[in-house]
């Protein structure tokens, strides 16, 4: 199709210099943040290039994948380093170009020009320059030569944006990241193409021809009077775009003959006048095509589906011979909403069909539902074409918390909710709005990889962490998105069911009678390899599977994952309160959702975190027995902990590993009271090396797994190193090791032959060379039993209660062998005494580290909250909290009172954009100290959307103070940055624990 033009005269260095002097000031660096995942694009922050094509109106041309179809916040940095906000005004539904606008009157220190568009100047052999922000450079100029005018549109993958139904220009200029949107200019300073992508391995770059860009710009200018404002009625649909929801590819005559093209048809087509990118007449010679357009695919459910078939050769449209994409698009854009006639050949037989022309804007979503941190919207034409699906279905751009808990993957299509079909976004939102918080309903979906297999999941409705869903709609005139909670609108007088937020299960009006059942022992089994059936059944009735999910907005205290699972043990089951013991590698933090599945009966209920030990590897969660079916309440039993009668805590030594509990002799049978001597009770032995015990746990299918094992070491002193991101780790613990277990991640309990609990077989986690490693060990009963009694004694009438304080030593001790202790200066008499008193351990304890800003140096005691962090503030997409104990255990804290610590940040937020990342303390904002969260909130309260904030931070790793000027999005800590607040997409808010409760 493309004939070589006459030899192009080589431009001189002076000509290129003059051209670049005109073009370079017209190019801008674009900082673009996609605030929400939408269509093919995730929430992200990136740099790109744009160039001014209308200086009076302030219109910048760049790529579609830069403007993106979703909500963005963007700024343009001009050559003199002035920065202005830019807003999207148009992006093409198919081709890779779009327009941003800025206010030229706000540019104070430079006069801008514009780059003229000259698509007709493109020609093979033309020497070009690509001017832009390549590889992060502010100004980069790359040279190249146009090699092709008819390259197929590049394919970037099935999950991302792809251009189609167009040719691309190709040259060997090797552009890279940041150069998207750069103008491709000739020696006269005219743009002949738009840089779009490339192939780094081959040093090939692909440029979008500008014919469709010129048309779109002209139509935009018609709706924007010179010197006036863009019409308030402006929308992307003002630029008509038609399509057949079909993909065409260009094939040469050698290929289309094999598809059955008749010779007489080829003769007619060869004589017809053709089109090409670049000069229409190619120096006066008439162009003749060398091939035709062939149908590659159609979108299912479209008007063309079943009418056009792959391999159909397109000959005429509306009676005109069409052999180029430009001709096809011009005819389709002029016939939006009408029916056109296509003349094709299929296998050598002529075929004439009538097809309606689809408005491309109608199959391009302009709204989304933000759902618990995720986003869903109508399936776009782009993704429908990529994955051969019907346009308009409910598409998951980002699962978020609620859909993520149900294991709904990204890019899934939601087909029904609560038994109601959801063919579109409005029907899905309507069903969801009718569900209360905490409701569990079936959800059906399909994935592109298994489109013929309908899958189902249980969706648990959550409005506690994120509130009600937000419906966002794009406003093309304003270049922004607007949210609404009232969608779809309810009829007048109808109460919104979503307003009911049940934080806790309701307690039934009648009391559930607790039936106590004692498992009577028939004597020791004498080393049986399996437990007796009655003992096994009793253990099954007190074991629980614990599932934990943590919303992204509550990932506090350095927690390393968003979901956990493990075995739990019912240690109290009363009328109004039930308590389950579980390790802290399953219940990592207090801000989470807990789900219990009981081994006694197929029942599943929520629970809340009641207690987190700040040093030891155990936690207690509470559930409401009234939320269980009556049959489940009668079957569930609390485990027997040694000693076997109820007792209360009378004394906890603050430093040493012992406590005293009191029991009532009246609770014992008369025969037992007469037989138990005092010495026998006080010296009830813990697990010892060589002792045989049973390891018991529940599988995921709620079946009992048991194995007889031998204790190889009952006094293993834990030394878990600090993780890269500080988080909870067990300290001051001696654990039990076995010769055989069920693997590194299978938790449970250790029991004797009578089913009495000797230890919690808990899961531990540590980082080894930056990789997570899990293993299990036994935590003896005496460590957690007193805390169970304290919680029951505190309040057994409800599942929630104020957190208990925990007295701790603000120093970490580690065990050293006595031989090493002697070398470290321990007197010989102490070495001999300790060796005599404890021949099993033969060790001493020494201080390994102290908690920052604590009284540990004076051997004082500190106090920790038994529920961990109680307040989270979200500001500019950064999650702020008071420094948790794991941070303070590192031994460093900035001078003064540094109580504002960044533990997380969110993609697409100002924090992401400007580098306000985790593991920093915020010391000052705008020169005002922020010693705690309360003072921080007072300092930032006067700031409004678009305001700047100057933030002084200190990094945890380097402990160096750094100053940032936050424009609420930046990238490098070692320089002064500007951060602008974005309260529209990232407002300030906080999560706070109820001071009188556990939630």
CSV table of N, CA, C and O in Angstrom, one decimal, residues 447-529:
chain,number,residue,atom,x,y,z
A,447,UNK,N,-14.7,-16.5,35.5
A,447,UNK,CA,-13.4,-15.9,35.1
A,447,UNK,C,-13.1,-16.1,33.7
A,447,UNK,O,-13.6,-17.1,33.1
A,448,UNK,N,-12.3,-15.2,33.1
A,448,UNK,CA,-12.0,-15.4,31.7
A,448,UNK,C,-11.3,-16.7,31.4
A,448,UNK,O,-11.4,-17.2,30.3
A,449,UNK,N,-10.4,-17.1,32.3
A,449,UNK,CA,-9.7,-18.3,32.1
A,449,UNK,C,-10.5,-19.6,32.1
A,449,UNK,O,-10.2,-20.6,31.5
A,450,UNK,N,-11.7,-19.5,32.8
A,450,UNK,CA,-12.6,-20.7,32.8
A,450,UNK,C,-14.0,-20.2,32.6
A,450,UNK,O,-14.9,-20.3,33.4
A,451,UNK,N,-14.2,-19.6,31.5
A,451,UNK,CA,-15.5,-18.9,31.2
A,451,UNK,C,-16.7,-19.8,31.1
A,451,UNK,O,-17.8,-19.4,31.3
A,452,UNK,N,-16.4,-21.1,30.8
A,452,UNK,CA,-17.5,-22.1,30.7
A,452,UNK,C,-17.9,-22.7,32.1
A,452,UNK,O,-18.7,-23.6,32.1
A,453,UNK,N,-17.2,-22.3,33.1
A,453,UNK,CA,-17.4,-22.9,34.4
A,453,UNK,C,-17.9,-21.8,35.4
A,453,UNK,O,-17.1,-20.9,35.7
A,454,UNK,N,-19.2,-21.9,35.8
A,454,UNK,CA,-19.7,-20.9,36.7
A,454,UNK,C,-19.3,-21.3,38.1
A,454,UNK,O,-19.5,-22.4,38.6
A,455,UNK,N,-18.7,-20.3,38.8
A,455,UNK,CA,-18.2,-20.6,40.2
A,455,UNK,C,-19.1,-19.8,41.2
A,455,UNK,O,-19.8,-18.9,40.9
A,456,UNK,N,-19.1,-20.3,42.4
A,456,UNK,CA,-19.9,-19.7,43.5
A,456,UNK,C,-19.0,-19.4,44.7
A,456,UNK,O,-18.0,-20.1,44.9
A,457,UNK,N,-19.4,-18.5,45.5
A,457,UNK,CA,-18.7,-18.1,46.7
A,457,UNK,C,-19.8,-17.5,47.7
A,457,UNK,O,-20.9,-17.3,47.3
A,458,UNK,N,-19.4,-17.4,48.9
A,458,UNK,CA,-20.2,-16.8,49.9
A,458,UNK,C,-19.7,-15.4,50.2
A,458,UNK,O,-18.5,-15.2,50.6
A,459,UNK,N,-20.5,-14.4,49.9
A,459,UNK,CA,-20.1,-13.0,50.2
A,459,UNK,C,-20.7,-12.5,51.5
A,459,UNK,O,-21.8,-12.6,51.8
A,460,UNK,N,-19.8,-12.1,52.3
A,460,UNK,CA,-20.1,-11.5,53.6
A,460,UNK,C,-20.1,-10.0,53.5
A,460,UNK,O,-19.1,-9.4,53.3
A,461,UNK,N,-21.3,-9.4,53.7
A,461,UNK,CA,-21.4,-8.0,53.5
A,461,UNK,C,-20.8,-7.2,54.6
A,461,UNK,O,-21.0,-7.6,55.8
A,462,UNK,N,-19.9,-6.3,54.3
A,462,UNK,CA,-19.2,-5.5,55.3
A,462,UNK,C,-19.3,-4.0,55.1
A,462,UNK,O,-19.1,-3.6,54.0
A,463,UNK,N,-19.8,-3.4,56.1
A,463,UNK,CA,-19.9,-1.9,56.0
A,463,UNK,C,-19.2,-1.2,57.3
A,463,UNK,O,-19.4,-0.1,57.5
A,464,UNK,N,-18.5,-2.1,58.0
A,464,UNK,CA,-17.9,-1.5,59.3
A,464,UNK,C,-16.6,-0.8,58.9
A,464,UNK,O,-16.3,0.3,59.5
A,465,UNK,N,-15.8,-1.4,58.0
A,465,UNK,CA,-14.5,-0.8,57.8
A,465,UNK,C,-14.5,0.3,56.7
A,465,UNK,O,-13.7,1.2,56.8
A,466,UNK,N,-15.4,0.2,55.7
A,466,UNK,CA,-15.4,1.1,54.6
A,466,UNK,C,-16.7,1.9,54.4
A,466,UNK,O,-16.7,2.8,53.6
A,467,UNK,N,-17.7,1.6,55.2
A,467,UNK,CA,-19.0,2.3,55.0
A,467,UNK,C,-19.7,1.7,53.8
A,467,UNK,O,-19.4,0.7,53.3
A,468,UNK,N,-20.7,2.5,53.4
A,468,UNK,CA,-21.6,2.0,52.3
A,468,UNK,C,-20.8,2.2,50.9
A,468,UNK,O,-19.9,3.0,50.8
A,469,UNK,N,-21.2,1.4,49.9
A,469,UNK,CA,-20.6,1.6,48.6
A,469,UNK,C,-20.8,3.0,48.1
A,469,UNK,O,-21.8,3.6,48.3
A,470,UNK,N,-19.8,3.5,47.3
A,470,UNK,CA,-19.9,4.8,46.7
A,470,UNK,C,-20.0,4.6,45.1
A,470,UNK,O,-19.3,3.8,44.6
A,471,UNK,N,-20.9,5.3,44.6
A,471,UNK,CA,-21.1,5.3,43.1
A,471,UNK,C,-20.5,6.5,42.5
A,471,UNK,O,-20.9,7.6,42.8
A,472,UNK,N,-19.4,6.3,41.7
A,472,UNK,CA,-18.7,7.4,41.1
A,472,UNK,C,-19.1,7.5,39.6
A,472,UNK,O,-19.2,6.5,38.9
A,473,UNK,N,-19.3,8.8,39.2
A,473,UNK,CA,-19.6,9.1,37.8
A,473,UNK,C,-18.6,10.1,37.2
A,473,UNK,O,-18.3,11.1,37.9
A,474,UNK,N,-18.2,9.8,36.0
A,474,UNK,CA,-17.2,10.7,35.4
A,474,UNK,C,-18.0,11.9,34.8
A,474,UNK,O,-19.0,11.8,34.2
A,475,UNK,N,-17.4,13.1,35.0
A,475,UNK,CA,-17.9,14.4,34.5
A,475,UNK,C,-16.8,14.9,33.5
A,475,UNK,O,-15.8,15.4,33.9
A,476,UNK,N,-17.1,14.7,32.2
A,476,UNK,CA,-16.1,15.1,31.2
A,476,UNK,C,-15.9,16.6,31.2
A,476,UNK,O,-14.7,17.0,30.9
A,477,UNK,N,-16.9,17.4,31.5
A,477,UNK,CA,-16.7,18.9,31.4
A,477,UNK,C,-15.8,19.3,32.5
A,477,UNK,O,-15.0,20.2,32.3
A,478,UNK,N,-15.9,18.7,33.7
A,478,UNK,CA,-15.1,19.1,34.9
A,478,UNK,C,-13.8,18.4,34.9
A,478,UNK,O,-12.9,18.8,35.6
A,479,UNK,N,-13.7,17.3,34.2
A,479,UNK,CA,-12.5,16.5,34.2
A,479,UNK,C,-12.3,15.8,35.5
A,479,UNK,O,-11.2,15.6,36.0
A,480,UNK,N,-13.4,15.4,36.2
A,480,UNK,CA,-13.4,14.8,37.5
A,480,UNK,C,-14.5,13.8,37.7
A,480,UNK,O,-15.3,13.7,36.8
A,481,UNK,N,-14.4,13.0,38.8
A,481,UNK,CA,-15.5,12.1,39.1
A,481,UNK,C,-16.2,12.5,40.4
A,481,UNK,O,-15.6,13.1,41.3
A,482,UNK,N,-17.5,12.2,40.4
A,482,UNK,CA,-18.3,12.7,41.6
A,482,UNK,C,-18.9,11.5,42.2
A,482,UNK,O,-19.5,10.6,41.5
A,483,UNK,N,-18.8,11.4,43.6
A,483,UNK,CA,-19.4,10.2,44.3
A,483,UNK,C,-20.8,10.4,44.8
A,483,UNK,O,-21.2,11.6,45.0
A,484,UNK,N,-21.5,9.3,45.0
A,484,UNK,CA,-22.8,9.4,45.6
A,484,UNK,C,-23.0,8.1,46.4
A,484,UNK,O,-22.6,7.0,45.9
A,485,UNK,N,-23.6,8.2,47.6
A,485,UNK,CA,-24.0,7.0,48.4
A,485,UNK,C,-25.4,6.5,48.0
A,485,UNK,O,-25.7,5.4,48.3
A,486,UNK,N,-26.2,7.4,47.5
A,486,UNK,CA,-27.6,7.0,47.2
A,486,UNK,C,-27.8,6.5,45.8
A,486,UNK,O,-28.3,7.2,44.9
A,487,UNK,N,-27.3,5.3,45.5
A,487,UNK,CA,-27.4,4.7,44.2
A,487,UNK,C,-27.5,3.2,44.3
A,487,UNK,O,-26.7,2.6,45.1
A,488,UNK,N,-28.4,2.6,43.6
A,488,UNK,CA,-29.5,3.2,42.9
A,488,UNK,C,-30.5,3.9,43.9
A,488,UNK,O,-30.6,3.4,45.0
A,489,UNK,N,-31.1,5.0,43.5
A,489,UNK,CA,-32.0,5.7,44.4
A,489,UNK,C,-33.1,4.8,44.9
A,489,UNK,O,-33.7,4.0,44.2
A,490,UNK,N,-33.4,5.0,46.2
A,490,UNK,CA,-34.5,4.3,46.8
A,490,UNK,C,-35.8,5.0,46.6
A,490,UNK,O,-35.8,6.3,46.6
A,491,UNK,N,-36.9,4.3,46.5
A,491,UNK,CA,-38.3,5.0,46.4
A,491,UNK,C,-38.5,5.8,47.6
A,491,UNK,O,-38.0,5.5,48.7
A,492,UNK,N,-39.3,6.9,47.6
A,492,UNK,CA,-39.6,7.7,48.8
A,492,UNK,C,-40.2,6.8,49.9
A,492,UNK,O,-41.1,6.0,49.6
A,493,UNK,N,-39.8,7.1,51.1
A,493,UNK,CA,-40.3,6.4,52.2
A,493,UNK,C,-39.8,5.0,52.5
A,493,UNK,O,-40.1,4.4,53.5
A,494,UNK,N,-38.9,4.5,51.7
A,494,UNK,CA,-38.3,3.2,51.9
A,494,UNK,C,-37.0,3.4,52.7
A,494,UNK,O,-36.1,4.2,52.4
A,495,UNK,N,-36.9,2.6,53.8
A,495,UNK,CA,-35.7,2.6,54.6
A,495,UNK,C,-34.5,1.9,54.0
A,495,UNK,O,-34.7,0.8,53.4
A,496,UNK,N,-33.4,2.5,54.1
A,496,UNK,CA,-32.2,1.8,53.5
A,496,UNK,C,-31.7,0.7,54.4
A,496,UNK,O,-31.3,0.9,55.5
A,497,UNK,N,-31.8,-0.6,53.9
A,497,UNK,CA,-31.3,-1.7,54.8
A,497,UNK,C,-29.8,-1.6,55.1
A,497,UNK,O,-29.4,-2.1,56.1
A,498,UNK,N,-29.1,-0.9,54.2
A,498,UNK,CA,-27.6,-0.8,54.4
A,498,UNK,C,-27.3,0.0,55.6
A,498,UNK,O,-26.2,0.0,56.1
A,499,UNK,N,-28.3,0.8,56.1
A,499,UNK,CA,-28.0,1.6,57.3
A,499,UNK,C,-27.8,0.8,58.6
A,499,UNK,O,-27.3,1.2,59.6
A,500,UNK,N,-28.4,-0.4,58.6
A,500,UNK,CA,-28.2,-1.3,59.7
A,500,UNK,C,-26.9,-1.9,59.8
A,500,UNK,O,-26.6,-2.8,58.9
A,501,UNK,N,-26.1,-1.5,60.7
A,501,UNK,CA,-24.7,-2.1,60.8
A,501,UNK,C,-24.6,-2.8,62.1
A,501,UNK,O,-24.5,-2.2,63.2
A,502,UNK,N,-24.6,-4.1,62.1
A,502,UNK,CA,-24.6,-5.0,63.3
A,502,UNK,C,-23.1,-5.3,63.6
A,502,UNK,O,-22.5,-6.1,62.9
A,503,UNK,N,-22.6,-4.6,64.6
A,503,UNK,CA,-21.2,-4.9,64.9
A,503,UNK,C,-21.0,-6.2,65.6
A,503,UNK,O,-20.0,-6.8,65.6
A,504,UNK,N,-22.0,-6.6,66.4
A,504,UNK,CA,-22.0,-7.8,67.2
A,504,UNK,C,-23.2,-8.6,67.0
A,504,UNK,O,-24.3,-8.1,66.7
A,505,UNK,N,-23.2,-9.9,67.1
A,505,UNK,CA,-24.4,-10.7,67.0
A,505,UNK,C,-25.4,-10.4,68.1
A,505,UNK,O,-25.0,-10.1,69.2
A,506,UNK,N,-26.6,-10.4,67.8
A,506,UNK,CA,-27.7,-10.1,68.7
A,506,UNK,C,-27.8,-11.3,69.7
A,506,UNK,O,-27.7,-12.5,69.3
A,507,UNK,N,-28.0,-11.0,71.0
A,507,UNK,CA,-28.2,-12.1,72.0
A,507,UNK,C,-29.6,-12.4,72.0
A,507,UNK,O,-30.5,-11.6,72.1
A,508,UNK,N,-29.9,-13.7,72.0
A,508,UNK,CA,-31.3,-14.2,72.0
A,508,UNK,C,-32.0,-13.8,73.4
A,508,UNK,O,-31.3,-13.7,74.4
A,509,UNK,N,-33.2,-13.7,73.4
A,509,UNK,CA,-34.0,-13.3,74.6
A,509,UNK,C,-33.9,-14.4,75.6
A,509,UNK,O,-34.0,-14.2,76.8
A,510,UNK,N,-33.9,-15.7,75.2
A,510,UNK,CA,-33.9,-16.8,76.2
A,510,UNK,C,-32.4,-17.2,76.4
A,510,UNK,O,-31.6,-17.1,75.6
A,511,UNK,N,-32.2,-17.8,77.6
A,511,UNK,CA,-30.8,-18.2,77.9
A,511,UNK,C,-30.6,-19.6,77.4
A,511,UNK,O,-31.4,-20.5,77.4
A,512,UNK,N,-29.4,-19.8,76.9
A,512,UNK,CA,-28.9,-21.1,76.4
A,512,UNK,C,-28.4,-21.8,77.6
A,512,UNK,O,-27.4,-21.4,78.2
A,513,UNK,N,-29.0,-23.0,77.9
A,513,UNK,CA,-28.5,-23.7,79.1
A,513,UNK,C,-27.2,-24.4,78.8
A,513,UNK,O,-27.1,-25.2,77.8
A,514,UNK,N,-26.2,-24.1,79.6
A,514,UNK,CA,-24.9,-24.8,79.4
A,514,UNK,C,-24.9,-26.1,80.1
A,514,UNK,O,-25.2,-26.2,81.2
A,515,UNK,N,-24.6,-27.1,79.3
A,515,UNK,CA,-24.6,-28.5,79.9
A,515,UNK,C,-23.1,-28.9,80.1
A,515,UNK,O,-22.3,-28.9,79.1
A,516,UNK,N,-22.7,-29.1,81.3
A,516,UNK,CA,-21.4,-29.4,81.6
A,516,UNK,C,-21.2,-31.0,81.6
A,516,UNK,O,-22.1,-31.7,82.1
A,517,UNK,N,-20.2,-31.4,80.9
A,517,UNK,CA,-20.0,-32.8,80.8
A,517,UNK,C,-18.6,-33.2,81.2
A,517,UNK,O,-17.7,-32.6,80.6
A,518,UNK,N,-18.4,-34.0,82.1
A,518,UNK,CA,-17.1,-34.4,82.6
A,518,UNK,C,-16.7,-35.7,81.9
A,518,UNK,O,-17.5,-36.7,81.8
A,519,UNK,N,-15.6,-35.7,81.2
A,519,UNK,CA,-15.1,-37.0,80.6
A,519,UNK,C,-14.4,-37.8,81.6
A,519,UNK,O,-13.4,-37.4,82.2
A,520,UNK,N,-15.1,-38.9,82.0
A,520,UNK,CA,-14.5,-39.7,83.1
A,520,UNK,C,-13.4,-40.6,82.5
A,520,UNK,O,-13.7,-41.4,81.6
A,521,UNK,N,-12.3,-40.5,83.2
A,521,UNK,CA,-11.2,-41.4,82.7
A,521,UNK,C,-11.3,-42.8,83.3
A,521,UNK,O,-11.7,-43.0,84.4
A,522,UNK,N,-11.0,-43.7,82.5
A,522,UNK,CA,-11.0,-45.1,82.9
A,522,UNK,C,-9.5,-45.6,83.1
A,522,UNK,O,-9.2,-46.8,83.0
A,523,UNK,N,-8.7,-44.7,83.5
A,523,UNK,CA,-7.3,-45.0,83.7
A,523,UNK,C,-6.5,-44.7,82.5
A,523,UNK,O,-6.9,-44.5,81.4
A,524,UNK,N,-5.2,-44.7,82.7
A,524,UNK,CA,-4.2,-44.4,81.6
A,524,UNK,C,-4.3,-45.4,80.6
A,524,UNK,O,-4.4,-46.6,80.9
A,525,UNK,N,-4.1,-45.0,79.3
A,525,UNK,CA,-4.1,-46.0,78.2
A,525,UNK,C,-2.8,-46.7,78.2
A,525,UNK,O,-2.7,-47.7,77.4
A,526,UNK,N,-1.8,-46.3,78.9
A,526,UNK,CA,-0.5,-47.0,78.9
A,526,UNK,C,0.2,-46.9,77.6
A,526,UNK,O,0.9,-47.8,77.2
A,527,UNK,N,0.1,-45.7,77.0
A,527,UNK,CA,0.9,-45.5,75.7
A,527,UNK,C,0.1,-45.9,74.5
A,527,UNK,O,0.8,-46.4,73.5
A,528,UNK,N,-1.2,-45.8,74.5
A,528,UNK,CA,-1.9,-46.0,73.3
A,528,UNK,C,-1.5,-45.1,72.1
A,528,UNK,O,-1.2,-43.9,72.4
A,529,UNK,N,-1.5,-45.5,70.9
A,529,UNK,CA,-1.1,-44.7,69.8
A,529,UNK,C,-2.1,-43.8,69.3
A,529,UNK,O,-1.9,-42.8,68.7
